[in-house]
Coordinates of N, CA and C and ligand atoms in Angstrom, one line a residue:
X1 N 0.9 -1.2 0.0 CA 0.0 0.1 0.1 C 0.9 1.5 0.2
X2 N 1.9 1.3 1.0 CA 2.9 2.4 0.9 C 3.4 2.4 -0.2
X3 N 3.9 1.4 -0.7 CA 4.8 1.6 -2.2 C 3.6 1.9 -3.5
X4 N 2.4 1.9 -3.2 CA 1.5 2.6 -4.3 C 1.0 3.7 -3.7
X5 N 1.4 4.5 -2.5 CA 1.1 5.9 -2.2 C 2.3 6.3 -2.6
X6 N 3.4 6.4 -2.6 CA 4.9 6.6 -2.9 C 4.6 7.3 -4.7
X7 N 4.4 5.8 -5.4 CA 4.1 5.8 -7.0 C 3.2 6.8 -7.1
X8 N 2.3 6.7 -6.6 CA 1.4 8.1 -6.8 C 1.8 9.6 -6.6
X9 N 2.8 9.7 -5.5 CA 3.2 11.3 -5.0 C 4.5 11.2 -6.5
X10 N 5.3 10.1 -6.4 CA 6.3 11.0 -7.8 C 5.5 10.7 -8.9
X11 N 4.1 9.7 -9.4 CA 3.5 10.8 -10.3 C 2.9 11.8 -10.6
X12 N 2.7 12.5 -9.0 CA 2.1 13.9 -9.2 C 2.8 14.8 -9.5
X13 N 4.4 14.5 -8.9 CA 5.5 15.5 -9.0 C 5.6 15.6 -10.4
X14 N 5.7 14.3 -10.8 CA 6.2 14.7 -12.3 C 5.1 14.9 -13.0
X15 N 4.0 15.2 -13.1 CA 2.8 15.3 -13.5 C 3.4 17.3 -14.2
X16 N 2.8 17.6 -15.2 CA 2.4 18.4 -15.4 C 1.0 19.0 -15.6
X17 N 0.8 20.5 -15.2 CA -0.7 20.8 -14.6 C -0.8 21.4 -15.7
X18 N -1.9 21.6 -16.3 CA -2.9 22.8 -16.8 C -3.1 24.0 -15.8
X19 N -2.5 25.1 -16.4 CA -2.8 26.5 -16.0 C -2.8 27.5 -16.5
X20 N -4.6 27.6 -17.1 CA -4.4 28.9 -18.0 C -4.1 28.1 -19.5
X21 N -3.7 26.6 -19.5 CA -3.4 26.6 -21.1 C -2.2 26.6 -21.2
X22 N -1.2 26.7 -20.0 CA 0.3 26.5 -20.0 C 0.8 25.5 -19.4
X23 N 1.5 24.6 -20.0 CA 2.0 23.5 -18.9 C 3.4 23.7 -18.3
X24 N 3.3 23.1 -17.1 CA 4.5 23.7 -16.4 C 4.7 22.5 -15.2
X25 N 6.6 22.0 -15.7 CA 6.9 21.2 -15.2 C 7.5 21.3 -14.1
X26 N 6.8 20.2 -12.9 CA 7.0 21.0 -10.7 C 8.3 19.6 -10.9
X27 N 9.4 20.5 -10.8 CA 10.6 20.2 -10.4 C 10.6 18.8 -8.9
X28 N 11.0 18.1 -8.9 CA 11.3 17.3 -7.6 C 11.9 18.0 -6.7
X29 N 12.0 17.5 -5.7 CA 13.0 18.3 -4.6 C 14.6 18.2 -4.8
X30 N 14.6 17.0 -5.1 CA 16.1 16.8 -5.4 C 17.0 17.5 -6.4
X31 N 15.7 17.7 -7.5 CA 16.1 18.5 -8.6 C 16.0 19.2 -8.4
X32 N 15.6 20.4 -7.6 CA 15.5 21.8 -7.5 C 16.7 21.7 -5.9
X33 N 17.0 20.8 -5.3 CA 18.2 21.0 -4.5 C 19.9 20.8 -5.8
X34 N 19.7 20.4 -7.0 CA 20.3 20.3 -8.2 C 20.8 21.6 -8.7
X35 N 19.3 22.4 -8.6 CA 19.5 23.7 -9.7 C 20.0 24.7 -8.8
X36 N 19.8 24.6 -7.4 CA 20.3 25.8 -6.3 C 21.9 25.3 -6.4
X37 N 22.6 24.2 -6.3 CA 23.7 24.0 -6.1 C 24.7 24.5 -7.3
X38 N 23.7 24.1 -8.9 CA 24.3 24.5 -10.1 C 24.7 26.4 -10.1
X39 N 23.6 26.6 -9.8 CA 24.1 28.3 -9.5 C 25.0 28.1 -8.6
X40 N 25.1 28.1 -7.3 CA 25.6 28.0 -6.7 C 27.4 27.8 -7.1
X41 N 27.4 26.9 -7.7 CA 28.6 26.3 -8.4 C 29.6 27.4 -9.1
X42 N 27.7 28.3 -10.5 CA 28.7 29.0 -11.7 C 28.7 30.1 -10.9
X43 N 28.5 31.1 -9.3 CA 28.5 32.0 -8.9 C 29.6 32.1 -8.4
X44 N 30.1 31.0 -7.6 CA 31.4 30.9 -7.1 C 32.5 30.6 -8.7
X45 N 32.2 30.3 -9.4 CA 33.2 30.3 -10.3 C 33.8 31.5 -11.3
X46 N 32.8 32.2 -11.3 CA 32.4 33.4 -11.8 C 33.2 34.7 -11.1
X47 N 33.0 34.5 -9.6 CA 33.5 35.4 -8.9 C 35.3 34.9 -8.7
X48 N 35.5 34.0 -8.6 CA 36.8 33.3 -8.7 C 37.9 33.7 -10.0
X49 N 36.9 33.5 -11.1 CA 37.6 33.9 -12.3 C 37.6 35.8 -12.4
X50 N 36.5 36.2 -12.3 CA 36.9 37.4 -12.0 C 38.1 38.0 -10.9
X51 N 38.3 37.6 -10.2 CA 39.2 37.7 -9.0 C 40.3 37.6 -9.6
X52 N 40.9 36.4 -10.3 CA 42.4 36.3 -11.0 C 42.3 36.9 -12.1
X53 N 41.3 37.6 -13.0 CA 42.0 38.6 -13.9 C 41.8 39.9 -13.5
X54 N 41.3 40.1 -12.4 CA 41.9 41.3 -11.5 C 43.0 42.0 -11.2
X55 N 43.3 40.4 -10.8 CA 45.0 40.2 -10.0 C 45.5 40.4 -11.2
X56 N 45.6 39.5 -12.3 CA 46.2 39.5 -13.0 C 46.6 41.1 -14.3
X57 N 45.5 41.3 -14.1 CA 45.6 42.5 -15.2 C 47.1 43.8 -14.3
X58 N 47.7 44.1 -15.3 CA 48.6 44.9 -15.2 C 48.1 46.5 -14.8
X59 N 48.6 46.9 -13.1 CA 48.2 48.1 -13.1 C 49.9 49.1 -12.9
X60 N 49.8 49.9 -13.7 CA 51.0 51.3 -13.5 C 50.8 52.5 -12.8
X61 N 51.7 53.0 -12.1 CA 51.1 54.4 -11.3 C 52.0 55.4 -12.4
X62 N 51.7 56.2 -12.0 CA 51.9 57.5 -12.7 C 53.4 58.1 -12.0
X63 N 54.3 58.0 -12.7 CA 55.7 58.2 -12.7 C 56.5 57.1 -12.7
X64 N 56.1 55.8 -12.7 CA 56.5 54.7 -13.2 C 56.4 53.7 -14.5
X65 N 57.3 52.9 -14.9 CA 57.4 52.8 -16.2 C 56.3 51.5 -17.0
X66 N 55.8 52.3 -17.7 CA 54.3 51.6 -18.1 C 53.3 52.1 -17.5
X67 N 53.3 53.3 -17.3 CA 52.2 54.3 -17.0 C 52.5 55.6 -17.3
X68 N 51.6 56.5 -17.1 CA 52.0 58.0 -17.6 C 53.3 58.8 -16.7
X69 N 54.3 59.0 -17.5 CA 55.4 59.9 -16.9 C 55.3 61.4 -17.4
X70 N 54.7 62.3 -16.0 CA 54.9 63.6 -16.1 C 56.6 64.2 -16.1
X71 N 57.0 64.6 -17.4 CA 58.2 64.9 -17.6 C 58.5 66.5 -17.5
X72 N 59.5 66.7 -16.5 CA 59.7 68.2 -16.4 C 60.0 68.9 -17.5
X73 N 59.5 70.0 -17.7 CA 59.3 70.5 -19.6 C 60.6 70.9 -19.3
X74 N 61.5 71.9 -18.1 CA 62.8 72.3 -17.8 C 63.8 71.0 -18.7
X75 N 63.6 70.0 -18.6 CA 64.4 69.0 -18.7 C 64.8 68.8 -20.0
X76 N 63.4 69.2 -20.9 CA 63.7 68.9 -22.3 C 64.7 69.8 -23.2
X77 N 65.8 69.5 -24.0 CA 67.4 70.4 -24.4 C 66.4 71.3 -24.6
X78 N 67.0 72.6 -24.5 CA 66.7 73.4 -24.9 C 66.9 73.7 -26.3
X79 N 67.9 73.4 -27.0 CA 68.7 74.1 -28.4 C 68.0 72.4 -29.4
X80 N 67.2 72.3 -30.5 CA 67.4 71.4 -31.2 C 68.3 70.7 -32.0
X81 N 68.6 69.4 -31.8 CA 69.9 69.0 -31.9 C 71.1 69.1 -31.1
X82 N 71.0 69.0 -29.8 CA 71.6 68.9 -28.7 C 71.5 67.6 -28.2
X83 N 72.1 67.6 -27.2 CA 72.3 66.1 -26.5 C 71.4 65.5 -25.9
X84 N 70.7 64.2 -25.9 CA 69.1 63.8 -25.6 C 69.0 63.7 -23.6
X85 N 68.1 63.8 -23.0 CA 67.9 63.6 -21.5 C 68.0 62.3 -21.3
X86 N 68.7 62.0 -20.6 CA 68.1 60.2 -20.1 C 67.0 60.3 -19.3
X87 N 66.1 59.4 -19.0 CA 65.2 59.6 -17.8 C 65.2 57.9 -17.8
X88 N 66.3 57.4 -16.9 CA 65.9 56.0 -16.7 C 64.8 55.3 -16.2
X89 N 64.2 56.1 -14.7 CA 62.9 55.6 -14.4 C 62.0 55.0 -15.6
X90 N 61.6 56.1 -16.4 CA 60.9 56.2 -17.3 C 61.5 55.1 -19.0
X91 N 62.7 54.7 -18.3 CA 63.1 54.1 -19.8 C 63.0 54.8 -20.9
X92 N 63.4 56.0 -20.8 CA 63.6 56.3 -22.4 C 64.6 57.7 -22.2
X93 N 64.6 58.3 -23.7 CA 65.4 59.2 -24.0 C 64.4 60.6 -24.9
X94 N 64.7 61.7 -23.9 CA 64.0 63.0 -24.3 C 64.9 63.5 -25.4
X95 N 64.8 63.5 -26.8 CA 65.4 64.3 -27.7 C 64.9 65.6 -28.2
X96 N 65.3 66.5 -28.5 CA 65.3 67.4 -29.5 C 65.8 67.8 -30.6
X97 N 65.2 66.9 -31.5 CA 65.8 66.8 -32.6 C 65.6 68.4 -33.8
X98 N 65.9 68.2 -34.8 CA 65.4 69.4 -35.9 C 63.9 69.6 -36.4
X99 N 63.3 68.1 -36.0 CA 61.9 67.9 -36.3 C 61.0 68.1 -35.2
X100 N 61.6 68.1 -34.3 CA 61.1 68.3 -33.0 C 61.4 67.3 -32.1
X101 N 60.7 67.1 -30.8 CA 60.4 66.6 -29.6 C 60.1 64.8 -29.4
X102 N 61.0 64.3 -29.1 CA 60.4 62.8 -29.3 C 61.2 62.0 -28.1
X103 N 60.5 61.0 -27.5 CA 60.5 60.2 -26.5 C 61.1 58.7 -27.1
X104 N 62.6 58.3 -26.8 CA 62.8 57.2 -27.6 C 62.6 56.0 -26.4
X105 N 61.6 54.6 -26.6 CA 62.3 54.1 -25.5 C 63.8 54.0 -25.3
X106 N 64.7 53.5 -24.5 CA 65.8 53.1 -24.3 C 66.5 51.5 -24.8
X107 N 65.8 51.1 -25.4 CA 66.3 49.6 -25.4 C 65.9 48.9 -27.1
X108 N 67.6 48.8 -27.3 CA 68.1 48.6 -28.7 C 67.1 47.9 -29.4
X109 N 66.6 47.7 -30.7 CA 66.0 47.0 -31.4 C 66.0 45.3 -31.8
X110 N 67.9 45.5 -31.8 CA 68.7 44.1 -31.9 C 68.4 43.1 -31.1
X111 N 68.6 43.1 -29.7 CA 68.5 42.6 -29.3 C 68.6 42.7 -27.2
X112 N 67.9 43.9 -27.1 CA 67.5 44.5 -26.2 C 68.4 45.6 -25.2
X113 N 69.6 45.2 -25.5 CA 71.1 46.1 -24.7 C 70.3 47.6 -24.8
X114 N 71.2 48.5 -23.8 CA 70.6 50.0 -23.8 C 71.6 50.9 -24.8
X115 N 71.4 51.0 -25.8 CA 72.1 52.1 -26.6 C 72.7 53.2 -25.6
X116 N 73.8 53.8 -25.6 CA 74.5 55.3 -24.9 C 74.5 55.9 -26.3
X117 N 74.2 57.3 -25.6 CA 74.7 58.6 -26.0 C 75.8 58.9 -26.6
X118 N 76.4 59.1 -27.6 CA 78.1 59.1 -27.8 C 78.0 60.8 -28.1
X119 N 78.6 62.0 -27.5 CA 78.7 63.0 -27.7 C 79.6 63.2 -29.1
X120 N 80.5 62.7 -28.8 CA 81.7 62.9 -29.9 C 81.3 62.4 -31.0
X121 N 80.2 61.5 -31.0 CA 79.8 61.0 -32.7 C 78.7 61.4 -33.0
X122 N 77.8 62.6 -32.2 CA 76.1 63.0 -32.3 C 75.1 61.7 -32.5
X123 N 75.7 60.6 -32.1 CA 74.3 59.5 -32.3 C 74.3 58.5 -31.2
X124 N 73.4 57.6 -31.0 CA 73.4 56.3 -30.1 C 74.1 55.4 -30.6
X125 N 75.0 54.9 -29.8 CA 76.1 53.2 -30.0 C 75.2 52.3 -29.5
X126 N 75.2 50.9 -29.6 CA 74.9 50.0 -29.2 C 76.1 49.2 -28.4
X127 N 76.1 49.1 -27.5 CA 77.6 48.5 -26.5 C 77.8 46.8 -27.6
X128 N 76.4 46.3 -27.9 CA 76.5 45.1 -27.6 C 77.1 44.4 -29.4
X129 N 76.2 44.9 -30.1 CA 76.7 44.8 -31.3 C 76.9 46.0 -31.8
X130 N 77.3 47.3 -31.7 CA 77.4 48.0 -32.5 C 76.2 48.5 -33.5
X131 N 74.8 48.4 -33.0 CA 74.2 49.3 -33.7 C 73.5 50.5 -33.5
X132 N 73.5 51.5 -34.4 CA 73.8 52.9 -34.3 C 72.3 53.8 -34.9
X133 N 72.1 54.8 -34.1 CA 71.1 55.6 -34.0 C 71.0 56.5 -33.8
X134 N 70.5 57.7 -34.9 CA 70.2 59.3 -34.8 C 69.5 59.4 -33.5
X135 N 69.8 61.3 -33.6 CA 69.2 61.9 -32.3 C 67.9 61.6 -32.0
X136 N 67.3 61.7 -33.0 CA 65.6 61.3 -33.0 C 65.0 59.7 -33.3
X137 N 66.2 58.9 -32.8 CA 66.0 57.4 -32.7 C 66.6 56.5 -34.5
X138 N 66.5 57.2 -35.4 CA 66.3 56.7 -36.5 C 67.6 55.8 -36.7
X139 N 67.3 54.6 -37.6 CA 68.2 53.6 -37.8 C 69.4 54.7 -38.8
X140 N 70.7 53.8 -38.4 CA 71.6 54.1 -39.1 C 72.4 53.2 -39.6
X141 N 72.9 52.2 -38.8 CA 74.0 50.8 -38.9 C 73.9 49.8 -38.0
X142 N 74.0 48.4 -38.4 CA 74.1 48.0 -37.6 C 73.4 46.6 -38.1
X143 N 73.0 46.0 -37.2 CA 72.4 44.7 -36.9 C 70.7 44.7 -36.4
X144 N 70.5 45.8 -36.0 CA 69.2 46.3 -35.0 C 68.3 46.3 -36.6
X145 N 67.1 45.7 -36.2 CA 66.4 45.8 -37.7 C 65.4 46.7 -37.8
X146 N 65.1 47.6 -36.8 CA 64.5 49.1 -36.9 C 64.6 49.8 -36.3
X147 N 64.4 50.8 -36.4 CA 64.5 52.0 -35.5 C 64.6 52.3 -34.5
X148 N 64.9 53.0 -33.2 CA 64.7 52.9 -31.7 C 62.5 53.4 -31.4
X149 N 62.4 52.5 -30.9 CA 61.1 52.6 -30.7 C 60.4 54.2 -30.1
X150 N 59.3 54.4 -30.1 CA 59.0 56.0 -29.3 C 58.0 55.6 -28.5
X151 N 57.8 56.4 -27.7 CA 57.0 56.7 -26.6 C 55.5 57.8 -26.9
X152 N 54.2 57.4 -26.9 CA 53.2 58.6 -27.0 C 53.6 59.6 -26.2
X153 N 53.5 60.8 -26.4 CA 53.2 61.9 -26.3 C 52.0 63.0 -26.2
X154 N 51.9 63.6 -24.8 CA 51.2 65.2 -24.9 C 51.4 66.0 -24.4
X155 N 51.8 67.3 -25.4 CA 52.2 68.1 -24.6 C 51.4 69.5 -25.1
X156 N 51.4 70.1 -23.3 CA 50.6 71.6 -23.9 C 51.7 72.7 -23.6
X157 N 51.3 73.7 -24.4 CA 52.4 74.7 -24.4 C 52.1 76.2 -23.7
X158 N 52.8 77.0 -23.3 CA 52.6 78.0 -22.7 C 51.2 78.9 -23.5
X159 N 51.5 78.5 -24.7 CA 50.2 79.6 -25.2 C 48.3 78.7 -25.0
X160 N 48.6 77.6 -24.8 CA 47.6 77.1 -24.6 C 47.3 76.0 -25.5
X161 N 48.1 76.0 -26.4 CA 48.0 75.3 -27.6 C 48.4 73.6 -27.0
X162 N 47.7 72.7 -27.7 CA 48.5 70.9 -27.8 C 48.4 70.4 -28.7
X163 N 49.5 69.7 -28.4 CA 49.7 68.2 -29.6 C 49.9 66.8 -28.9
X164 N 50.0 66.1 -29.8 CA 49.9 65.2 -29.3 C 51.0 64.2 -30.3
X165 N 51.7 63.3 -30.2 CA 52.0 62.3 -31.3 C 51.6 61.9 -31.7
X166 N 51.8 61.1 -32.9 CA 50.5 60.8 -34.2 C 50.8 59.2 -34.0
X167 N 50.6 58.6 -35.1 CA 50.6 57.2 -34.7 C 52.0 56.7 -35.5
X168 N 52.2 57.8 -36.2 CA 53.3 57.2 -36.6 C 54.9 57.4 -35.7
X169 N 54.5 58.1 -34.3 CA 55.5 58.0 -34.1 C 56.4 59.4 -34.1
X170 N 55.7 60.5 -35.0 CA 57.0 61.6 -35.4 C 57.3 62.3 -34.2
X171 N 58.7 63.7 -34.6 CA 58.4 64.1 -33.5 C 57.5 65.4 -33.8
X172 N 57.1 65.8 -32.2 CA 56.6 67.0 -32.1 C 57.0 68.7 -32.6
X173 N 56.8 69.4 -33.6 CA 57.6 70.2 -33.7 C 57.0 71.3 -32.6
X174 N 58.5 72.2 -32.0 CA 57.8 72.8 -31.0 C 57.3 74.3 -31.5
X175 N 58.2 74.9 -32.4 CA 57.8 75.8 -33.7 C 58.1 77.4 -32.5
X176 N 59.0 77.2 -31.8 CA 59.2 78.3 -31.0 C 58.5 78.4 -29.2
X177 N 57.3 77.5 -29.6 CA 56.4 77.6 -28.6 C 57.1 76.8 -27.2
X178 N 56.8 77.6 -26.0 CA 57.9 77.0 -24.7 C 57.1 75.7 -24.4
X179 N 57.2 74.9 -23.7 CA 56.3 73.8 -23.3 C 55.8 73.9 -22.0
X180 N 54.8 73.8 -21.6 CA 54.2 73.9 -20.1 C 54.5 72.6 -19.7
X181 N 53.5 71.6 -20.0 CA 53.7 70.2 -19.6 C 53.7 68.9 -20.4
X182 N 54.5 68.2 -20.3 CA 54.6 67.1 -21.4 C 54.5 65.9 -20.4
X183 N 53.7 64.8 -20.7 CA 53.2 63.5 -20.3 C 53.7 62.3 -21.4
X184 N 54.8 61.7 -20.8 CA 55.0 60.6 -22.1 C 54.2 59.2 -21.2
X185 N 53.5 58.6 -22.6 CA 52.8 57.6 -22.4 C 53.7 56.7 -22.2
X186 N 54.3 56.0 -20.9 CA 55.2 54.5 -21.3 C 54.7 53.8 -21.6
X187 N 53.7 53.3 -21.4 CA 52.6 52.3 -21.6 C 52.1 52.2 -23.1
X188 N 52.6 52.9 -24.1 CA 51.9 53.3 -25.1 C 52.9 53.5 -25.9
X189 N 53.7 52.1 -26.3 CA 55.1 52.1 -27.2 C 54.6 52.1 -28.9
X190 N 55.6 52.7 -29.8 CA 55.4 53.0 -31.5 C 56.3 52.5 -31.9
X191 N 56.1 51.3 -32.6 CA 57.4 50.6 -33.1 C 57.4 51.3 -34.5
X192 N 58.9 52.0 -34.8 CA 58.6 52.0 -36.4 C 58.7 50.8 -37.5
X193 N 58.1 51.5 -38.6 CA 58.4 50.2 -39.7 C 59.7 50.5 -39.9
X194 N 60.6 49.4 -40.0 CA 62.0 49.1 -40.7 C 62.8 50.0 -40.0
X195 N 63.5 50.4 -40.9 CA 64.8 51.3 -40.6 C 64.6 52.8 -40.8
X196 N 63.2 53.2 -40.7 CA 63.3 54.7 -40.6 C 63.1 55.7 -39.1
Ligands
LIG1 S1 71.3 44.0 -28.9 FE1 72.2 46.6 -29.6 S2 73.3 46.1 -31.6 FE2 72.9 43.9 -30.7

């Protein structure tokens, strides 16, 4: 008798009921608990994944390599064509070339050594395999496959005008304007195509 009652109960739970013309499947208690468990696991998995992504994403502060670097305007070489200024924290050279101001990544494009500015030769020279670059980072000779990479910059001039490095990384012309602020985006590196 008890077996018959249990079978009826199961049948009743599995039965679909007609309600306003719509069939609704009633889950058993076990099915309901499975749904709850599945939803909890999905939520836990989502939170864990979000946490891993959050901690894995790089975060760079102002003034650290990889972030924005507020460069002191008085440190920009005043005379076009004069020796560049090394900025070891930001890992770049600030050059004032004939065409304008440019921030050069201080890593050789051959195998990653650090080229030095050689005043007597008026160029960058890599101590490892002898690649040489002009003041604006353009390739001269050696095994390097391309010119020095450049960082994008934002410049605000004293007269209120602003300028931004273009996608080609070309120097920003000063045209006699005094720099008020200059921000070097060391997380935004522009690779020059080939040896130009
Ligand atoms: S690493 Fe600079 S020339 Fe090889």
